[in-house]
Amino acid sequence: MTSDTGDDTIVGRGNRNGAQLFREWYAGLSAAAADDRRAAYVFVMGSLAELLRVFDFPIVFPEINSLQTAVRHAAHEYLNEAEDYGYSPDICGYVKADVATQLRRGQLPMATIPKPGLAVYTNACNTYIKWAEIWERMYHMPTVTIDVPGTRAAGRQTHAGDRDFENDRRYVRAQLEELIAVCERVSGVAFDIDRLRETLGCTNAMNRGWRRLLDLNRSRPSVFNALSDGTIYLGVANSLRGDAAGATFFTELVEEMEYKAAHGIGTLNEEQFRLIFVGVPCYPIFRRFNELFTGSGGTFVNSTYLWFASGGSNVDFEYDLARPLDSLAEGLLVSVRDAMDSMFFQSPILAGMIDDYQADGIVYHPIKSCRTVSTGLADSRRALMELRDVSSLYIESDMMDRRVVSEAQLKNRVDAFFEGLATRRRQPAAVKG
Ligand code: SF4
C-alpha cells in the first residue's frame, strides 16, 4: 500500500472508524450508568431506535452486549454465573450472559450498562418476550411488546396498497401510539414529530449506504468479508440507527468499498472460493473460525446475518418523512417481517444470493443457543440443494458457549469441504479435456 494510491488512508478506514464509534457508544452507555439514567432495552430485529431517540433514552442492545462477552473470551464466566443462579444450560446464551450482567450491576468487560427504564421488543423471536419478563421481575419497569404480523405463507408477501398490508400497517401503528404514551411517561419528554423526522432521515441515509455496500460485494474480488468485517458494520448499523454519525459512517464506508472495487482490492491475496454464511457466527473463537475458511482461500461474500440482524437496513424501503408515524409503522412491518422470512422462507432468497454473488458454496452454522435461527436449517439446506447445484457445509457449534465448540472437529469438516470445492472446480475442466 502506498500513499500515492490513497490505499493507506482509505482501505481499512471503515473497520477503524467502526471500532472507534463502537467504543464511543459504549463509553456513552457507561456515562449514562454512572449518572443512573434509565435506558431503553431493545433487540436488533425491530429496535425502534429512531423513536426511542426522540425521548433521549440511552439505548441498550443486550444481544450485542452478550456477544461481546464471547468475542472478549469472557462469556463462560457469565454463562456459569447464570447457570449457578438457576438458568438451564439449554436456553439462549445471550439471555444467560445478560442475566449475569444484571446480577453484576451492568458490568461488562467493555463497559457498564445503565439499568432499564423500559424494554421494547417485537415477536421476531419468542425469547425476546421471556427475556423482557426477567427485567420486569428484576426492575419492575414497563415492557412493551409490538406484535408484528409475519408473512402468512411462502411467496405470499403483501405490499403497500394491498388490503392485508394496510390492515397490518394500521395494527402496528396503533401499537406505536401506545408505545409513545409509555415513552412520554417514563422519560418525562414530550413526543416531537419533527425530531422523529430527523432520526428517520438519518436511518434512510444509513440504509442507502448499507444496501449499496451489499451490492458492492458482488464484485470480484469481493471487497469485504461478510462474516468478520460484516459484524463490525452490523454493530454500527444497530447502535447508531437514527443517528447522524451512523449515516456518515456508511457514506464513508461506501466510498471505501467503491475505491476497493475500482482498484480490484479484495480481502484475500487470492480469492478462490466465494461463500455464503447462514446462521450466527461462532463468537467464542470468532477470529479463528473465520480463518478456517480464509486460510483455504474462501471468503464470505454475503450472509443471512447481514439480512436478519441489520435491523431492516437490507430492505428496499425508505421512510416517508411527510408521514413519519405511518411510515415508521410500515418500516417496522416490512423489516421485522423480512427478518422472520429469513428464518421461515429463506431458500428462494438464498438461491437468488448464490446467483447474484456467484457463490461457490454455502455454509450452514446452526447453534445450540439460538433455536430461533437454527431450527429447520437441515430442511432448509435440503430445499436449497434442490434449487441450486452448489457445495454446502453443515457445521454445528455455538455463538456463546465454548463448551460445545470443538475447533478440531470444525477444522476437519471445513478442510473436507474445501477439498470438495477444489475437486468440483477441477471436474468441468477434466470433462472438457
Ligand atoms: S434465541 Fe436467538 S434470536 Fe432469540 S434472543 Fe436468543 S440469540 Fe437472539
Coordinates of C-alpha atoms and ligand atoms in Angstrom, one line a residue:
M1 CA 0.0 0.0 0.0
T2 CA 1.5 3.3 -0.9
S3 CA 0.3 6.9 -0.2
D4 CA 0.2 8.0 -3.8
T5 CA -2.7 5.5 -4.5
G6 CA -4.5 6.6 -1.4
D7 CA -4.8 3.0 -0.2
D8 CA -3.1 3.6 3.1
T9 CA -5.7 6.1 4.2
I10 CA -8.9 4.8 2.7
V11 CA -8.5 1.0 2.8
G12 CA -9.4 -0.3 6.3
R13 CA -10.8 3.1 7.3
G14 CA -14.3 1.6 7.8
N15 CA -13.1 -1.0 10.2
R16 CA -11.0 1.5 12.2
N17 CA -13.8 4.1 12.4
G18 CA -16.4 1.4 13.1
A19 CA -14.4 0.1 16.1
Q20 CA -13.9 3.7 17.3
L21 CA -17.6 4.5 17.1
F22 CA -18.4 1.4 18.9
R23 CA -16.0 2.2 21.7
E24 CA -17.6 5.7 22.0
W25 CA -21.0 4.3 22.1
Y26 CA -20.1 2.0 25.0
A27 CA -18.4 4.9 26.7
G28 CA -21.7 6.9 26.4
L29 CA -23.6 4.0 28.0
S30 CA -21.0 3.8 30.9
A31 CA -21.5 7.5 31.4
A32 CA -25.3 7.1 31.5
A33 CA -24.9 4.2 34.0
A34 CA -22.7 6.4 36.2
D35 CA -25.4 9.1 36.2
D36 CA -28.0 6.4 37.0
R37 CA -30.0 7.3 33.8
R38 CA -32.6 4.7 32.8
A39 CA -32.2 3.1 29.3
A40 CA -34.5 1.6 26.7
Y41 CA -33.6 -2.1 26.3
V42 CA -34.2 -3.2 22.7
F43 CA -33.3 -6.0 20.3
V44 CA -31.8 -6.0 16.8
M45 CA -34.9 -7.2 15.0
G46 CA -37.1 -4.1 15.3
S47 CA -35.3 -1.9 17.7
L48 CA -37.3 1.3 17.0
A49 CA -34.2 3.3 17.9
E50 CA -35.5 6.2 15.7
L51 CA -38.5 6.6 18.0
L52 CA -36.7 6.0 21.3
R53 CA -34.0 8.6 20.5
V54 CA -36.8 11.2 20.4
F55 CA -37.2 10.7 24.1
D56 CA -33.4 10.8 24.8
F57 CA -33.2 7.2 26.1
P58 CA -29.7 5.7 26.1
I59 CA -30.3 2.6 24.0
V60 CA -29.0 -0.8 25.2
F61 CA -28.9 -3.9 22.9
P62 CA -28.5 -6.8 25.3
E63 CA -27.8 -9.2 22.4
I64 CA -24.8 -7.1 21.3
N65 CA -23.5 -6.9 24.9
S66 CA -23.7 -10.7 25.3
L67 CA -21.9 -11.5 22.0
Q68 CA -19.2 -9.0 23.0
T69 CA -18.6 -11.1 26.2
A70 CA -17.9 -14.1 23.9
V71 CA -15.7 -12.1 21.5
R72 CA -13.7 -11.0 24.5
H73 CA -13.4 -14.6 25.8
A74 CA -15.4 -13.9 29.0
A75 CA -18.7 -15.5 28.1
H76 CA -18.1 -18.7 30.1
E77 CA -17.9 -16.7 33.3
Y78 CA -21.2 -15.0 32.6
L79 CA -22.9 -18.3 31.5
N80 CA -21.7 -20.1 34.6
E81 CA -22.9 -17.4 36.9
A82 CA -26.4 -17.5 35.3
E83 CA -26.5 -21.3 35.4
D84 CA -25.5 -21.3 39.1
Y85 CA -28.3 -18.9 39.6
G86 CA -30.7 -21.5 38.1
Y87 CA -30.9 -20.9 34.4
S88 CA -30.8 -24.1 32.2
P89 CA -27.7 -24.8 30.0
D90 CA -30.2 -25.3 27.2
I91 CA -31.6 -21.8 26.8
C92 CA -30.3 -18.9 24.7
G93 CA -26.8 -18.0 25.8
Y94 CA -27.4 -14.3 25.2
V95 CA -30.1 -14.3 27.8
K96 CA -27.9 -16.0 30.4
A97 CA -25.0 -13.6 29.8
D98 CA -27.4 -10.7 30.2
V99 CA -28.8 -12.2 33.5
A100 CA -25.2 -12.4 34.9
T101 CA -24.6 -8.8 33.6
Q102 CA -27.7 -7.6 35.6
L103 CA -26.5 -9.6 38.6
R104 CA -23.2 -7.8 38.3
R105 CA -25.0 -4.4 38.2
G106 CA -24.4 -3.9 34.5
Q107 CA -20.8 -4.7 34.4
L108 CA -19.4 -6.0 31.1
P109 CA -15.8 -6.4 30.0
M110 CA -16.0 -3.3 27.8
A111 CA -18.4 -1.0 29.7
T112 CA -21.0 -0.7 32.4
I113 CA -24.6 -0.5 31.1
P114 CA -27.4 1.5 32.6
K115 CA -30.5 -0.2 34.1
P116 CA -33.6 -0.4 32.0
G117 CA -36.4 2.2 32.3
L118 CA -38.4 0.2 29.8
A119 CA -38.0 -2.6 27.3
V120 CA -39.3 -2.6 23.7
Y121 CA -39.4 -5.7 21.6
T122 CA -41.2 -7.4 18.8
N123 CA -42.4 -11.0 18.3
A124 CA -39.4 -11.6 15.9
C125 CA -38.1 -14.1 18.5
N126 CA -40.1 -15.8 21.2
T127 CA -37.1 -15.5 23.6
Y128 CA -37.4 -11.7 23.5
I129 CA -40.7 -11.9 25.3
K130 CA -39.5 -14.2 28.0
W131 CA -36.2 -12.3 28.3
A132 CA -38.1 -9.0 28.9
E133 CA -40.1 -10.7 31.7
I134 CA -36.8 -11.3 33.5
W135 CA -36.1 -7.5 33.6
E136 CA -39.7 -6.8 34.6
R137 CA -39.3 -9.1 37.6
M138 CA -35.9 -7.5 38.5
Y139 CA -36.7 -3.8 37.9
H140 CA -40.5 -3.5 38.0
M141 CA -40.4 -1.4 34.8
P142 CA -42.8 -1.4 31.8
T143 CA -42.2 -3.7 28.9
V144 CA -43.9 -3.2 25.5
T145 CA -44.4 -6.0 23.0
I146 CA -45.0 -4.9 19.5
D147 CA -46.8 -7.7 17.7
V148 CA -45.7 -7.6 14.0
P149 CA -47.7 -9.8 11.6
G150 CA -45.4 -12.1 9.6
T151 CA -45.7 -13.5 6.1
R152 CA -48.7 -15.9 6.0
A153 CA -47.1 -18.4 3.6
A154 CA -44.1 -18.8 1.2
G155 CA -44.4 -16.3 -1.7
R156 CA -47.4 -14.6 -0.1
Q157 CA -45.7 -11.3 1.0
T158 CA -48.1 -8.4 0.8
H159 CA -47.2 -4.9 -0.3
A160 CA -48.2 -1.2 0.3
G161 CA -51.6 -0.8 -1.2
D162 CA -52.7 -4.4 -0.7
R163 CA -55.7 -4.6 1.7
D164 CA -54.0 -7.1 4.1
F165 CA -50.8 -5.0 4.2
E166 CA -52.8 -1.8 5.0
N167 CA -54.6 -3.6 7.8
D168 CA -51.3 -4.9 9.2
R169 CA -49.8 -1.4 9.0
R170 CA -52.7 0.2 10.9
Y171 CA -52.4 -2.6 13.5
V172 CA -48.7 -1.8 14.0
R173 CA -49.3 2.0 14.0
A174 CA -51.9 1.7 16.8
Q175 CA -49.3 -0.2 18.9
L176 CA -46.7 2.6 18.2
E177 CA -49.1 5.2 19.6
E178 CA -49.5 3.2 22.8
L179 CA -45.7 2.9 23.0
I180 CA -45.3 6.7 22.6
A181 CA -47.5 7.2 25.6
V182 CA -45.3 4.9 27.7
C183 CA -42.2 6.6 26.5
E184 CA -43.5 10.0 27.4
R185 CA -44.5 8.7 30.9
V186 CA -41.1 7.0 31.6
S187 CA -38.8 9.7 30.1
G188 CA -40.8 12.8 31.0
V189 CA -40.1 14.1 27.5
A190 CA -42.9 15.1 25.1
F191 CA -43.1 13.4 21.7
D192 CA -41.8 15.7 19.0
I193 CA -42.7 14.6 15.5
D194 CA -40.0 16.8 13.9
R195 CA -37.3 15.1 15.9
L196 CA -38.7 11.8 14.7
R197 CA -38.4 13.1 11.1
E198 CA -34.7 13.8 11.8
T199 CA -33.9 10.4 13.1
L200 CA -35.8 8.7 10.3
G201 CA -33.9 10.8 7.8
C202 CA -30.6 9.5 9.4
T203 CA -31.7 5.9 9.1
N204 CA -32.7 6.5 5.4
A205 CA -29.2 7.7 4.6
M206 CA -27.7 4.8 6.6
N207 CA -29.8 2.2 4.9
R208 CA -29.0 3.5 1.4
G209 CA -25.3 3.0 2.3
W210 CA -26.0 -0.5 3.7
R211 CA -27.8 -1.6 0.5
R212 CA -25.0 -0.2 -1.7
L213 CA -22.5 -2.0 0.5
L214 CA -24.2 -5.3 -0.1
D215 CA -24.3 -4.6 -3.8
L216 CA -20.6 -3.7 -4.0
N217 CA -19.7 -7.2 -2.6
R218 CA -20.8 -8.8 -5.8
S219 CA -17.5 -7.6 -7.4
R220 CA -14.6 -9.9 -7.9
P221 CA -12.7 -10.0 -5.7
S222 CA -15.3 -9.2 -3.0
V223 CA -14.5 -6.0 -1.1
F224 CA -15.4 -7.1 2.4
N225 CA -15.8 -10.3 4.4
A226 CA -19.5 -10.7 5.4
L227 CA -18.6 -12.6 8.5
S228 CA -15.7 -10.7 10.0
D229 CA -16.0 -7.1 8.6
G230 CA -19.7 -7.5 8.3
T231 CA -20.1 -8.0 12.0
I232 CA -18.4 -4.6 12.7
Y233 CA -20.7 -2.9 10.2
L234 CA -23.7 -4.6 11.9
G235 CA -22.6 -3.2 15.2
V236 CA -22.6 0.3 13.8
A237 CA -25.9 -0.2 11.9
N238 CA -27.7 -1.2 15.1
S239 CA -26.1 1.0 17.7
L240 CA -26.2 4.2 15.6
R241 CA -29.5 3.7 13.9
G242 CA -31.3 7.0 13.6
D243 CA -28.1 8.9 14.4
A244 CA -26.2 11.3 12.1
A245 CA -22.9 9.6 12.9
G246 CA -24.2 6.2 11.7
A247 CA -25.3 7.8 8.4
T248 CA -21.8 9.4 7.9
F249 CA -20.1 6.2 8.7
F250 CA -22.0 4.3 6.0
T251 CA -21.5 7.1 3.4
E252 CA -17.7 6.9 4.0
L253 CA -17.8 3.1 4.0
V254 CA -19.4 3.0 0.6
E255 CA -16.7 5.4 -0.6
E256 CA -14.0 3.0 0.7
M257 CA -15.7 -0.1 -0.9
E258 CA -16.2 1.7 -4.2
Y259 CA -12.5 2.5 -4.2
K260 CA -11.6 -1.1 -3.5
A261 CA -13.9 -2.4 -6.2
A262 CA -12.5 0.1 -8.8
H263 CA -8.9 -0.9 -7.9
G264 CA -9.6 -4.7 -7.6
I265 CA -8.7 -4.8 -3.9
G266 CA -10.2 -7.8 -2.1
T267 CA -9.9 -9.2 1.4
L268 CA -7.5 -12.1 0.5
N269 CA -4.4 -12.3 -1.5
E270 CA -6.2 -14.6 -3.8
E271 CA -9.9 -15.1 -3.6
Q272 CA -10.5 -18.7 -4.6
F273 CA -14.0 -19.6 -3.3
R274 CA -16.9 -17.3 -2.7
L275 CA -19.1 -18.4 0.2
I276 CA -22.4 -17.6 1.8
F277 CA -22.9 -18.0 5.5
V278 CA -26.2 -19.0 7.1
G279 CA -26.8 -18.5 10.8
V280 CA -25.0 -16.7 13.6
P281 CA -21.1 -16.6 13.9
C282 CA -19.1 -18.7 16.4
Y283 CA -18.1 -15.8 18.7
P284 CA -16.1 -17.8 21.3
I285 CA -13.4 -18.4 18.6
F286 CA -14.5 -15.6 16.2
R287 CA -11.2 -14.8 14.5
R288 CA -10.0 -18.4 14.2
F289 CA -13.5 -19.6 13.0
N290 CA -13.2 -17.1 10.1
E291 CA -9.6 -18.2 9.5
L292 CA -10.7 -21.8 9.0
F293 CA -12.2 -20.5 5.7
T294 CA -9.9 -17.7 4.7
G295 CA -6.9 -20.0 5.2
S296 CA -8.1 -22.1 2.3
G297 CA -8.9 -19.1 0.0
G298 CA -12.6 -18.9 1.0
T299 CA -14.3 -15.6 1.8
F300 CA -17.9 -14.9 2.8
V301 CA -19.5 -12.6 0.2
N302 CA -22.9 -12.4 1.9
S303 CA -24.8 -14.0 4.8
T304 CA -28.2 -14.3 6.3
Y305 CA -26.8 -12.5 9.4
L306 CA -26.4 -9.3 7.3
W307 CA -30.0 -9.7 6.5
F308 CA -31.9 -10.5 9.7
A309 CA -29.5 -8.8 12.2
S310 CA -29.3 -5.5 10.3
G311 CA -32.5 -4.1 11.8
G312 CA -34.0 -4.0 8.3
S313 CA -31.2 -2.0 6.7
N314 CA -31.2 -4.5 3.8
V315 CA -34.9 -4.0 2.9
D316 CA -35.6 -1.8 -0.1
F317 CA -37.6 0.7 1.9
E318 CA -37.3 4.4 2.8
Y319 CA -39.2 6.3 5.4
D320 CA -41.6 8.9 4.0
L321 CA -40.8 12.0 6.1
A322 CA -44.1 13.6 5.1
R323 CA -46.0 11.0 7.2
P324 CA -43.4 9.9 9.8
L325 CA -45.5 7.7 12.1
D326 CA -47.3 5.8 9.4
S327 CA -44.1 5.3 7.7
L328 CA -42.3 4.1 10.9
A329 CA -45.1 1.5 11.3
E330 CA -44.7 0.5 7.7
G331 CA -40.9 0.2 8.0
L332 CA -41.2 -1.9 11.2
L333 CA -43.7 -4.1 9.5
V334 CA -41.6 -4.8 6.4
S335 CA -38.3 -5.1 8.2
V336 CA -39.4 -7.4 11.0
R337 CA -41.4 -9.5 8.5
D338 CA -38.3 -9.7 6.3
A339 CA -36.2 -10.8 9.3
M340 CA -38.8 -13.6 10.1
D341 CA -38.8 -14.6 6.4
S342 CA -35.0 -15.1 6.7
M343 CA -35.8 -18.0 9.0
F344 CA -39.1 -19.4 7.7
F345 CA -38.8 -18.8 3.9
Q346 CA -35.1 -18.4 3.3
S347 CA -34.4 -20.9 0.4
P348 CA -35.6 -18.9 -2.6
I349 CA -33.8 -15.8 -1.4
L350 CA -30.6 -17.8 -0.7
A351 CA -30.9 -19.2 -4.3
G352 CA -31.0 -15.6 -5.6
M353 CA -28.0 -14.7 -3.4
I354 CA -26.0 -17.6 -4.9
D355 CA -26.7 -16.3 -8.4
D356 CA -26.2 -12.6 -7.7
Y357 CA -22.9 -13.2 -5.8
Q358 CA -21.7 -16.1 -7.9
A359 CA -21.2 -18.2 -4.8
D360 CA -19.3 -21.5 -4.9
G361 CA -20.6 -22.8 -1.6
I362 CA -22.8 -22.2 1.3
V363 CA -22.0 -22.8 5.0
Y364 CA -24.8 -23.6 7.4
H365 CA -24.0 -23.0 11.0
P366 CA -26.8 -24.0 13.4
I367 CA -26.0 -23.2 17.0
K368 CA -27.2 -24.7 20.3
S369 CA -28.1 -21.4 21.9
C370 CA -30.4 -19.9 19.3
R371 CA -33.2 -22.1 18.2
T372 CA -34.9 -19.2 16.5
V373 CA -32.4 -19.1 13.7
S374 CA -31.2 -22.7 13.8
T375 CA -34.4 -24.7 13.8
G376 CA -35.2 -26.1 10.4
L377 CA -31.8 -25.4 8.9
A378 CA -31.2 -29.0 7.8
D379 CA -34.5 -29.0 5.9
S380 CA -33.8 -25.6 4.5
R381 CA -30.4 -26.9 3.2
R382 CA -32.2 -29.8 1.5
A383 CA -34.7 -27.4 -0.1
L384 CA -31.9 -25.2 -1.4
M385 CA -29.9 -28.1 -2.8
E386 CA -33.0 -28.9 -5.0
L387 CA -32.9 -25.3 -6.3
R388 CA -29.1 -24.8 -6.9
D389 CA -26.2 -27.2 -7.5
V390 CA -23.6 -25.8 -5.1
S391 CA -21.4 -27.3 -2.4
S392 CA -22.8 -27.0 1.1
L393 CA -21.3 -27.5 4.6
Y394 CA -23.4 -28.0 7.8
I395 CA -21.4 -27.5 11.0
E396 CA -22.8 -27.1 14.5
S397 CA -21.4 -25.2 17.4
D398 CA -22.5 -22.1 19.4
M399 CA -22.3 -18.4 19.4
M400 CA -21.6 -18.1 23.2
D401 CA -20.8 -21.5 24.8
R402 CA -17.3 -22.6 24.3
R403 CA -18.2 -26.0 25.9
V404 CA -19.9 -27.0 22.7
V405 CA -17.3 -25.6 20.3
S406 CA -14.8 -28.2 19.1
E407 CA -12.3 -26.4 17.0
A408 CA -10.5 -29.6 15.8
Q409 CA -13.8 -31.1 14.7
L410 CA -14.8 -27.9 12.9
K411 CA -11.4 -27.8 11.1
N412 CA -11.8 -31.4 9.8
R413 CA -15.2 -30.7 8.4
V414 CA -14.1 -27.3 6.9
D415 CA -11.0 -28.9 5.3
A416 CA -13.1 -31.7 3.7
F417 CA -15.5 -29.0 2.4
F418 CA -12.6 -27.2 0.7
E419 CA -11.3 -30.4 -0.8
G420 CA -14.8 -31.0 -2.2
L421 CA -14.9 -27.5 -3.6
A422 CA -11.5 -27.9 -5.3
T423 CA -12.5 -31.3 -6.8
R424 CA -15.7 -29.8 -8.1
R425 CA -13.8 -27.0 -9.8
R426 CA -11.4 -29.4 -11.5
Q427 CA -14.2 -31.6 -12.8
P428 CA -15.6 -29.5 -15.6
A429 CA -12.0 -28.9 -16.9
A430 CA -11.4 -32.6 -16.8
V431 CA -14.6 -33.3 -18.7
K432 CA -13.7 -30.7 -21.3
G433 CA -10.1 -32.1 -21.6
Ligands
SF4_1 S1 -32.9 -17.1 20.7 FE1 -31.6 -16.3 19.0 S2 -32.7 -14.6 18.1 FE2 -33.7 -15.1 20.1 S3 -32.7 -13.7 21.5 FE3 -31.5 -15.6 21.6 S4 -29.9 -15.3 20.1 FE4 -31.4 -13.7 19.7

